[in-house]
mmCIF file of C-alpha atoms in Angstrom:
data_model
loop_
_atom_site.group_PDB
_atom_site.id
_atom_site.type_symbol
_atom_site.label_atom_id
_atom_site.label_comp_id
_atom_site.label_asym_id
_atom_site.label_seq_id
_atom_site.Cartn_x
_atom_site.Cartn_y
_atom_site.Cartn_z
ATOM 1 C CA MET R 1 -37.495 18.169 -38.056
ATOM 2 C CA GLY R 2 -37.226 20.098 -34.769
ATOM 3 C CA GLN R 3 -38.503 17.043 -32.913
ATOM 4 C CA GLY R 4 -35.998 14.852 -34.499
ATOM 5 C CA ILE R 5 -33.114 17.123 -33.824
ATOM 6 C CA ALA R 6 -34.062 17.418 -30.055
ATOM 7 C CA GLU R 7 -34.386 13.777 -29.746
ATOM 8 C CA MET R 8 -31.115 13.083 -31.446
ATOM 9 C CA LEU R 9 -29.291 15.721 -29.192
ATOM 10 C CA ALA R 10 -30.784 13.998 -26.068
ATOM 11 C CA LYS R 11 -29.667 10.724 -27.004
ATOM 12 C CA ASN R 12 -26.178 12.005 -27.318
ATOM 13 C CA SER R 13 -26.368 12.848 -23.520
ATOM 14 C CA LEU R 14 -26.936 16.746 -24.203
ATOM 15 C CA ASP R 15 -29.444 18.797 -22.277
ATOM 16 C CA VAL R 16 -31.968 20.187 -24.729
ATOM 17 C CA TYR R 17 -34.233 23.161 -24.309
ATOM 18 C CA MET R 18 -37.084 23.076 -26.829
ATOM 19 C CA LEU R 19 -38.889 26.193 -27.748
ATOM 20 C CA GLU R 20 -42.094 26.166 -29.774
ATOM 21 C CA VAL R 21 -44.554 28.733 -31.114
ATOM 22 C CA SER R 22 -47.341 27.733 -28.540
ATOM 23 C CA LYS R 23 -47.924 25.502 -25.593
ATOM 24 C CA ASP R 24 -50.081 23.228 -27.858
ATOM 25 C CA ARG R 25 -47.354 22.734 -30.387
ATOM 26 C CA LEU R 26 -44.751 21.963 -27.623
ATOM 27 C CA GLU R 27 -46.907 19.295 -26.041
ATOM 28 C CA HIS R 28 -47.576 17.709 -29.542
ATOM 29 C CA ALA R 29 -43.713 17.735 -30.175
ATOM 30 C CA LEU R 30 -43.068 16.022 -26.824
ATOM 31 C CA HIS R 31 -45.777 13.510 -27.571
ATOM 32 C CA MET R 32 -44.319 12.669 -30.977
ATOM 33 C CA ILE R 33 -40.690 12.289 -29.452
ATOM 34 C CA GLU R 34 -42.121 10.016 -26.862
ATOM 35 C CA VAL R 35 -43.974 7.955 -29.644
ATOM 36 C CA SER R 36 -40.675 7.698 -31.583
ATOM 37 C CA LEU R 37 -38.995 6.447 -28.496
ATOM 38 C CA ASP R 38 -41.786 3.843 -27.883
ATOM 39 C CA LYS R 39 -41.227 2.515 -31.354
ATOM 40 C CA GLN R 40 -37.732 1.985 -30.777
ATOM 41 C CA ILE R 41 -38.320 0.241 -27.610
ATOM 42 C CA GLU R 42 -40.670 -2.226 -29.511
ATOM 43 C CA LYS R 43 -37.678 -2.922 -31.884
ATOM 44 C CA TRP R 44 -35.306 -3.431 -28.947
ATOM 45 C CA ALA R 45 -33.373 -0.608 -29.974
ATOM 46 C CA ILE R 46 -33.473 1.154 -26.614
ATOM 47 C CA THR R 47 -34.840 0.220 -23.140
ATOM 48 C CA SER R 48 -37.548 1.931 -20.987
ATOM 49 C CA SER R 49 -34.842 3.236 -18.709
ATOM 50 C CA GLU R 50 -33.170 4.828 -21.761
ATOM 51 C CA LYS R 51 -36.279 6.421 -22.798
ATOM 52 C CA LYS R 52 -36.816 8.062 -19.508
ATOM 53 C CA LEU R 53 -33.251 9.225 -19.433
ATOM 54 C CA ILE R 54 -33.640 10.911 -22.921
ATOM 55 C CA LEU R 55 -36.825 12.606 -21.986
ATOM 56 C CA SER R 56 -35.445 13.658 -18.799
ATOM 57 C CA ARG R 57 -32.831 15.813 -20.855
ATOM 58 C CA ILE R 58 -35.374 17.527 -22.939
ATOM 59 C CA ASN R 59 -36.617 20.687 -21.324
ATOM 60 C CA ALA R 60 -39.805 22.290 -22.804
ATOM 61 C CA ILE R 61 -39.774 26.113 -22.572
ATOM 62 C CA THR R 62 -41.999 28.889 -23.746
ATOM 63 C CA GLU R 63 -39.904 31.977 -23.546
ATOM 64 C CA MET R 64 -36.955 32.791 -25.645
ATOM 65 C CA GLU R 65 -34.984 34.338 -22.743
ATOM 66 C CA GLU R 66 -34.621 30.760 -21.306
ATOM 67 C CA LEU R 67 -32.247 30.159 -24.238
ATOM 68 C CA ALA R 68 -29.728 32.719 -22.765
ATOM 69 C CA ASP R 69 -27.267 30.350 -21.320
ATOM 70 C CA CYS R 70 -27.153 27.812 -24.268
ATOM 71 C CA GLU R 71 -23.791 27.306 -26.109
ATOM 72 C CA LEU R 72 -25.557 26.412 -29.300
ATOM 73 C CA ILE R 73 -29.018 27.161 -30.637
ATOM 74 C CA ILE R 74 -30.415 25.455 -33.809
ATOM 75 C CA GLU R 75 -33.563 27.124 -35.365
ATOM 76 C CA SER R 76 -35.858 24.727 -37.216
ATOM 77 C CA ILE R 77 -38.861 26.644 -38.173
ATOM 78 C CA THR R 78 -40.714 26.635 -41.472
ATOM 79 C CA GLU R 79 -38.690 27.735 -44.715
ATOM 80 C CA ASP R 80 -39.794 31.504 -44.375
ATOM 81 C CA LEU R 81 -37.032 33.897 -44.626
ATOM 82 C CA ASP R 82 -38.745 36.765 -42.855
ATOM 83 C CA LYS R 83 -39.718 34.608 -40.098
ATOM 84 C CA LYS R 84 -36.218 33.160 -39.862
ATOM 85 C CA LYS R 85 -34.749 36.670 -39.684
ATOM 86 C CA GLU R 86 -37.098 37.740 -36.987
ATOM 87 C CA ILE R 87 -36.171 34.676 -34.894
ATOM 88 C CA PHE R 88 -32.459 35.312 -35.297
ATOM 89 C CA LYS R 89 -33.083 39.026 -34.406
ATOM 90 C CA GLN R 90 -34.479 37.972 -31.043
ATOM 91 C CA LEU R 91 -31.891 35.429 -30.412
ATOM 92 C CA ASP R 92 -29.131 37.954 -30.963
ATOM 93 C CA GLN R 93 -30.740 40.155 -28.272
ATOM 94 C CA VAL R 94 -31.030 37.391 -25.604
ATOM 95 C CA THR R 95 -27.741 35.416 -26.067
ATOM 96 C CA SER R 96 -24.026 36.249 -25.635
ATOM 97 C CA SER R 97 -21.681 36.787 -28.432
ATOM 98 C CA ASP R 98 -20.194 33.351 -27.568
ATOM 99 C CA THR R 99 -23.370 31.462 -28.469
ATOM 100 C CA ILE R 100 -23.424 29.770 -31.946
ATOM 101 C CA LEU R 101 -26.622 30.577 -33.721
ATOM 102 C CA ALA R 102 -27.354 27.775 -36.387
ATOM 103 C CA SER R 103 -30.109 27.360 -38.898
ATOM 104 C CA ASN R 104 -31.388 24.124 -40.220
ATOM 105 C CA THR R 105 -32.666 25.793 -43.364
ATOM 106 C CA SER R 106 -32.512 23.769 -46.495
ATOM 107 C CA SER R 107 -32.286 26.451 -49.046
ATOM 108 C CA LEU R 108 -32.186 29.968 -47.676
ATOM 109 C CA SER R 109 -29.211 32.327 -47.424
ATOM 110 C CA LEU R 110 -27.371 32.294 -44.174
ATOM 111 C CA THR R 111 -25.585 35.619 -44.984
ATOM 112 C CA GLU R 112 -29.036 37.296 -45.047
ATOM 113 C CA ILE R 113 -30.349 35.605 -42.099
ATOM 114 C CA ALA R 114 -27.108 36.591 -40.357
ATOM 115 C CA SER R 115 -27.626 40.301 -41.437
ATOM 116 C CA VAL R 116 -30.172 41.020 -38.766
ATOM 117 C CA THR R 117 -27.636 40.170 -36.082
ATOM 118 C CA ARG R 118 -24.861 42.144 -34.571
ATOM 119 C CA SER R 119 -22.439 39.240 -34.746
ATOM 120 C CA PRO R 120 -23.035 37.580 -38.110
ATOM 121 C CA GLU R 121 -19.746 35.797 -37.745
ATOM 122 C CA ARG R 122 -21.482 33.324 -35.147
ATOM 123 C CA VAL R 123 -24.212 32.464 -37.598
ATOM 124 C CA ILE R 124 -23.958 29.130 -39.440
ATOM 125 C CA GLY R 125 -25.981 26.367 -41.214
ATOM 126 C CA LEU R 126 -26.685 22.971 -39.643
ATOM 127 C CA HIS R 127 -28.729 21.292 -42.317
ATOM 128 C CA PHE R 128 -29.859 17.832 -40.938
ATOM 129 C CA ILE R 129 -31.656 15.159 -43.130
ATOM 130 C CA HIS R 130 -34.736 13.409 -42.255
ATOM 131 C CA PRO R 131 -34.751 11.031 -40.253
ATOM 132 C CA VAL R 132 -32.154 12.811 -38.185
ATOM 133 C CA ALA R 133 -31.510 9.912 -35.883
ATOM 134 C CA THR R 134 -30.529 7.516 -38.524
ATOM 135 C CA ILE R 135 -28.769 9.853 -41.188
ATOM 136 C CA ASP R 136 -25.186 10.050 -40.124
ATOM 137 C CA MET R 137 -24.480 13.322 -42.072
ATOM 138 C CA VAL R 138 -25.057 16.987 -41.548
ATOM 139 C CA GLU R 139 -24.232 19.868 -43.969
ATOM 140 C CA ILE R 140 -22.335 22.624 -42.311
ATOM 141 C CA VAL R 141 -23.011 25.665 -44.124
ATOM 142 C CA ARG R 142 -20.729 28.798 -44.167
ATOM 143 C CA GLY R 143 -22.251 32.168 -44.740
ATOM 144 C CA LEU R 144 -20.252 35.117 -46.172
ATOM 145 C CA LYS R 145 -19.415 36.260 -42.629
ATOM 146 C CA THR R 146 -19.080 32.918 -40.828
ATOM 147 C CA SER R 147 -15.913 33.116 -38.813
ATOM 148 C CA GLU R 148 -13.326 30.118 -38.774
ATOM 149 C CA ALA R 149 -13.787 29.769 -35.152
ATOM 150 C CA THR R 150 -17.470 29.236 -35.491
ATOM 151 C CA VAL R 151 -16.807 26.701 -38.453
ATOM 152 C CA ASP R 152 -14.283 24.781 -36.386
ATOM 153 C CA ALA R 153 -16.385 24.594 -33.259
ATOM 154 C CA THR R 154 -19.501 23.398 -35.323
ATOM 155 C CA LYS R 155 -17.551 20.755 -37.150
ATOM 156 C CA LEU R 156 -16.158 19.489 -33.746
ATOM 157 C CA PHE R 157 -19.623 19.439 -32.387
ATOM 158 C CA ALA R 158 -21.010 17.623 -35.464
ATOM 159 C CA GLU R 159 -18.266 14.972 -35.681
ATOM 160 C CA ASP R 160 -17.180 14.542 -32.176
ATOM 161 C CA VAL R 161 -20.325 15.296 -29.964
ATOM 162 C CA ILE R 162 -23.316 13.957 -32.192
ATOM 163 C CA GLN R 163 -21.077 11.527 -34.255
ATOM 164 C CA LYS R 164 -22.186 12.759 -37.632
ATOM 165 C CA LYS R 165 -20.030 13.279 -40.786
ATOM 166 C CA GLY R 166 -20.008 17.121 -41.380
ATOM 167 C CA VAL R 167 -19.966 18.067 -44.957
ATOM 168 C CA MET R 168 -18.654 21.422 -45.560
ATOM 169 C CA VAL R 169 -20.627 23.548 -47.875
ATOM 170 C CA PHE R 170 -20.259 27.237 -49.188
ATOM 171 C CA GLU R 171 -23.553 29.063 -49.302
ATOM 172 C CA SER R 172 -25.526 28.323 -52.365
ATOM 173 C CA PRO R 173 -29.293 28.013 -53.156
ATOM 174 C CA GLY R 174 -30.333 24.480 -51.875
ATOM 175 C CA PHE R 175 -26.709 23.581 -50.888
ATOM 176 C CA VAL R 176 -25.956 20.027 -51.977
ATOM 177 C CA THR R 177 -28.551 17.633 -50.676
ATOM 178 C CA THR R 178 -31.648 19.958 -51.022
ATOM 179 C CA ARG R 179 -30.677 21.018 -54.617
ATOM 180 C CA LEU R 180 -30.244 17.354 -55.737
ATOM 181 C CA ILE R 181 -33.230 15.661 -54.012
ATOM 182 C CA CYS R 182 -35.714 18.416 -54.787
ATOM 183 C CA LEU R 183 -34.799 18.011 -58.493
ATOM 184 C CA LEU R 184 -35.373 14.466 -58.225
ATOM 185 C CA ILE R 185 -38.821 14.912 -56.548
ATOM 186 C CA ASN R 186 -39.937 17.677 -58.950
ATOM 187 C CA GLU R 187 -39.067 15.353 -61.959
ATOM 188 C CA ALA R 188 -40.924 12.558 -60.339
ATOM 189 C CA LEU R 189 -43.826 14.953 -60.030
ATOM 190 C CA HIS R 190 -43.622 15.675 -63.750
ATOM 191 C CA VAL R 191 -43.535 11.957 -64.548
ATOM 192 C CA LEU R 192 -46.717 11.614 -62.463
ATOM 193 C CA GLU R 193 -48.456 14.653 -64.102
ATOM 194 C CA GLU R 194 -47.775 13.157 -67.566
ATOM 195 C CA GLY R 195 -49.451 9.941 -66.587
ATOM 196 C CA VAL R 196 -46.413 7.724 -67.154
ATOM 197 C CA ALA R 197 -46.846 5.825 -63.843
ATOM 198 C CA THR R 198 -48.608 6.039 -60.456
ATOM 199 C CA ALA R 199 -46.970 7.669 -57.522
ATOM 200 C CA GLU R 200 -46.903 4.105 -55.878
ATOM 201 C CA ASP R 201 -45.068 2.639 -58.920
ATOM 202 C CA ILE R 202 -42.633 5.406 -59.345
ATOM 203 C CA ASP R 203 -41.645 5.099 -55.648
ATOM 204 C CA ASN R 204 -41.233 1.180 -56.109
ATOM 205 C CA ALA R 205 -39.138 1.724 -59.265
ATOM 206 C CA MET R 206 -36.720 3.916 -57.290
ATOM 207 C CA ARG R 207 -36.879 2.051 -54.085
ATOM 208 C CA VAL R 208 -36.436 -1.304 -55.498
ATOM 209 C CA GLY R 209 -34.472 -0.504 -58.618
ATOM 210 C CA TYR R 210 -31.982 1.875 -56.946
ATOM 211 C CA SER R 211 -32.082 0.883 -53.202
ATOM 212 C CA PHE R 212 -33.604 4.058 -52.041
ATOM 213 C CA LYS R 213 -35.018 3.581 -48.566
ATOM 214 C CA TYR R 214 -37.893 5.813 -49.628
ATOM 215 C CA GLY R 215 -39.153 6.649 -53.195
ATOM 216 C CA PRO R 216 -39.437 10.312 -54.128
ATOM 217 C CA PHE R 217 -43.016 10.799 -53.140
ATOM 218 C CA GLN R 218 -42.840 9.221 -49.650
ATOM 219 C CA MET R 219 -39.652 11.272 -49.162
ATOM 220 C CA ALA R 220 -41.602 14.466 -50.106
ATOM 221 C CA ASP R 221 -44.341 13.436 -47.733
ATOM 222 C CA HIS R 222 -41.829 13.186 -44.846
ATOM 223 C CA PHE R 223 -40.035 16.413 -45.819
ATOM 224 C CA GLY R 224 -43.265 18.335 -46.058
ATOM 225 C CA LEU R 225 -44.613 19.334 -49.447
ATOM 226 C CA ASP R 226 -44.837 22.958 -48.471
ATOM 227 C CA SER R 227 -41.085 22.734 -47.666
ATOM 228 C CA ILE R 228 -40.317 21.171 -51.041
ATOM 229 C CA GLN R 229 -42.288 23.844 -52.789
ATOM 230 C CA ALA R 230 -40.555 26.651 -50.749
ATOM 231 C CA ALA R 231 -37.101 25.198 -51.541
ATOM 232 C CA LEU R 232 -37.893 24.914 -55.259
ATOM 233 C CA GLU R 233 -39.233 28.466 -55.432
ATOM 234 C CA ASN R 234 -36.219 29.790 -53.608
ATOM 235 C CA MET R 235 -33.775 27.901 -55.980
ATOM 236 C CA PHE R 236 -35.983 28.992 -58.975
ATOM 237 C CA ARG R 237 -35.852 32.743 -57.811
ATOM 238 C CA GLU R 238 -31.985 32.628 -57.171
ATOM 239 C CA ASN R 239 -30.933 30.681 -60.172
ATOM 240 C CA GLY R 240 -33.626 31.534 -62.713
ATOM 241 C CA GLU R 241 -33.601 28.025 -64.360
ATOM 242 C CA LEU R 242 -36.854 26.382 -65.385
ATOM 243 C CA LYS R 243 -35.754 23.079 -63.854
ATOM 244 C CA TYR R 244 -36.238 24.381 -60.428
ATOM 245 C CA ARG R 245 -39.813 25.653 -61.154
ATOM 246 C CA PRO R 246 -42.308 23.660 -58.847
ATOM 247 C CA SER R 247 -44.594 21.279 -60.574
ATOM 248 C CA PHE R 248 -48.267 22.301 -60.730
ATOM 249 C CA VAL R 249 -49.040 19.022 -59.023
ATOM 250 C CA LEU R 250 -47.040 20.037 -55.979
ATOM 251 C CA LYS R 251 -48.665 23.510 -55.901
ATOM 252 C CA LYS R 252 -52.046 21.930 -55.978
ATOM 253 C CA MET R 253 -51.273 19.523 -53.170
ATOM 254 C CA VAL R 254 -49.922 22.435 -50.969
ATOM 255 C CA ARG R 255 -53.078 24.506 -51.656
ATOM 256 C CA ALA R 256 -55.234 21.616 -50.663
ATOM 257 C CA GLY R 257 -53.434 21.259 -47.423
ATOM 258 C CA HIS R 258 -52.085 17.881 -48.380
ATOM 259 C CA LEU R 259 -48.636 18.527 -46.886
ATOM 260 C CA GLY R 260 -47.611 14.969 -46.145
ATOM 261 C CA VAL R 261 -46.865 13.216 -42.746
ATOM 262 C CA LYS R 262 -47.543 16.369 -40.593
ATOM 263 C CA ALA R 263 -50.993 16.900 -42.231
ATOM 264 C CA GLY R 264 -51.926 13.026 -42.198
ATOM 265 C CA GLU R 265 -52.129 12.972 -45.840
ATOM 266 C CA GLY R 266 -49.887 13.903 -48.796
ATOM 267 C CA PHE R 267 -49.324 11.529 -51.805
ATOM 268 C CA PHE R 268 -50.092 8.772 -49.237
ATOM 269 C CA LYS R 269 -52.023 8.648 -46.061
ATOM 270 C CA TYR R 270 -50.516 8.386 -42.550
ATOM 271 C CA ASP R 271 -51.843 7.958 -39.093
ATOM 272 C CA THR R 272 -51.435 10.283 -36.079
ATOM 273 C CA ASP R 273 -47.985 8.515 -35.247
ATOM 274 C CA GLY R 274 -46.772 9.294 -38.711
ATOM 275 C CA ASP R 275 -46.947 5.792 -39.783
ATOM 276 C CA ARG R 276 -48.186 5.172 -43.488
ATOM 277 C CA ILE R 277 -51.725 3.705 -43.695
#
């Protein structure tokens, strides 16, 4: 998701500073962005010159202090509340009070994430949908202490700068899109678990029958099965309703390391470029 966001921002003529947990992960992210751009060249969507220009706007960095002068920072790490809070605590120390701190979390509490900062009014949610480049919508999630100025500036950024429809959401577990799509995926898992149909046939039924671009299992593979499980567990914990309890099949897949596209295998298999085999 971070790779997709960085690529999308650079395409919109913005200078992007991309920070990763290690140099290897950073190099891999840059490689995958280049692979994405090469595929677009093959489809005549962009030119080689445009690819070079986009890549020139993406600056790979290894120290958080290098983000000090950024106007907007978008965090997109794994769905782990403690890790996100630690990131925001560090960001709060290296940035000015004018910098907007946004999280791409799909289900966690913005209010709790903001609680570790000295200026919780500048913390907001920007939940992008995969694939970032082609989905023209982003959820703008307001925490309890998010200021009107932060909301207005973020909405302006979403709609005028990166040309996406900003859907305003008050903080709630799963927001709108994650809450609905995770329930669909979880129910598809129960259908699979009961032996009603294969993963391939369930996907085909939804893709062809209801014009979904991807079926629920291929969507889960792209989102990351560990992310789906984390979102469901958080919604189950917050709401206490059985419909949010993750399917046993999902838990088993995550334990086996079959996390989807990023692992090369989920419900389906994928090559190193993320294309389904």
